[in-house]
Amino acid sequence: MNQPANERLRGLIAGYQVSQAIAAAVALGVPEQLALAARTANDLAVHLGVEVNALRRLLRTLTAADVLHSSKDGSYVLSEMGQDLLERAPRTLAHRARLISSPFIWRTWAEFTDSIVSGTSAFESAHGTDCWAYLGKNPTDAAVFNAAMSADSRWMADSIAAAYDFSRFTEIVDIGGGEGTLLAAILQANPLVRGTLFEQPDIAQDAATHFDNLGLSSRCGVVPGNFFVSVPKDADAYLLKWVLHDWPDAKAIEILAKCREALAPGGRIVIVEHAIDNDNPTLAPSLMDLTMMVVTGGRERTRKEYEDLLAQVGCRLLKVVSTDCQLNILEAAPIA
Ligand SMILES: C[S@@+](CC[C@H](N)C(=O)[O-])C[C@H]1O[C@@H](n2cnc3c(N)ncnc32)[C@H](O)[C@@H]1O
């Protein structure tokens, strides 16, 4: 028997258990405590108010997973990887760990096989409604979702703003821009550019507060609305980050068509997504693609698939720019 291959497979099969162990540590505040000082299981259990033997077993598992390191004196510290579970880490994954393990996502993945059989989102069968309507009615889960989006956007924002020249635009409308993290980073890096964030009403409210806090309100408006109905008109750039991947082709085309109709002459549609490489698939974008299938009914796409979507709304892909955060920036313009 090929033992290493069998062991590797066993590890992959147990992936969700590792995921839950990491999420439990985050929920209990273990990383934040270990960042203050090396702690033994006894110390930590008293401090966190948890049962010591259960905690020791969690810490041992996280050490085996290289999230923690242990010393001979029985104390634990964060490994290099574990440091990214701190909320203040520049590329924090604490919020993503919370989202992936949250019961509403967890219940959805329980329906995964059915999703493959039917080719449709498991979210509706698990929750009786689509993801966006669900989040609108469940503010606690929505807060977990939005925090994970914003945390990723925070560190990705700098690499997106650095990789692409946004300074040539007069006004950028960020469609489905979440809490405004990416748009704020772009406006901070480009002091002459104005912005408008377009979002569902509750999130738009949070974004307005975010821009106020950063002193950007004079250069950045917030418009609540539904991108299947209409989007703000006459900007020279429409930015769509992690929006098209939420939707199947027919819906993604509707969103692009609204942007195309609204675009000022000479303007650009700027899509920020993984451009999946079918010949050389990597795990993170492939798992994101499955997440889209299960949770939103959307998909990750190849460069060619984006070209085909854009052609449907009379646009063509001009260029694809790489970033150092795995995402690609796809710039498109109307066909003259
Ligand atoms: C995956 S999130 C991406 C957020 C943000 N662009 C980012 O990258 O962090 C998709 C966003 O689309 C918004 N959205 C979903 N349906 C919408 C609709 N019909 N109209 C406007 N925004 C919508 C959601 O509220 C959510 O913030």
Coordinates of C-alpha atoms in Angstrom, one line a residue, residues 53 65 82 96 131 151 153 175 227 262 276 278 313 317-318:
N53 CA -8.3 18.8 28.9
A65 CA -1.3 21.3 11.9
G82 CA -0.8 31.0 13.1
R96 CA -12.5 33.9 7.0
C131 CA -27.9 33.8 -0.1
A151 CA -10.8 41.6 5.8
S153 CA -10.6 43.3 0.6
I175 CA -20.8 47.9 -8.0
F227 CA -27.9 46.2 -9.8
A262 CA -24.5 53.4 -17.8
I276 CA -9.1 30.4 -13.6
N278 CA -8.0 25.2 -16.7
V313 CA -23.1 43.0 -23.8
L317 CA -11.6 42.4 -23.1
L318 CA -8.7 44.8 -23.5

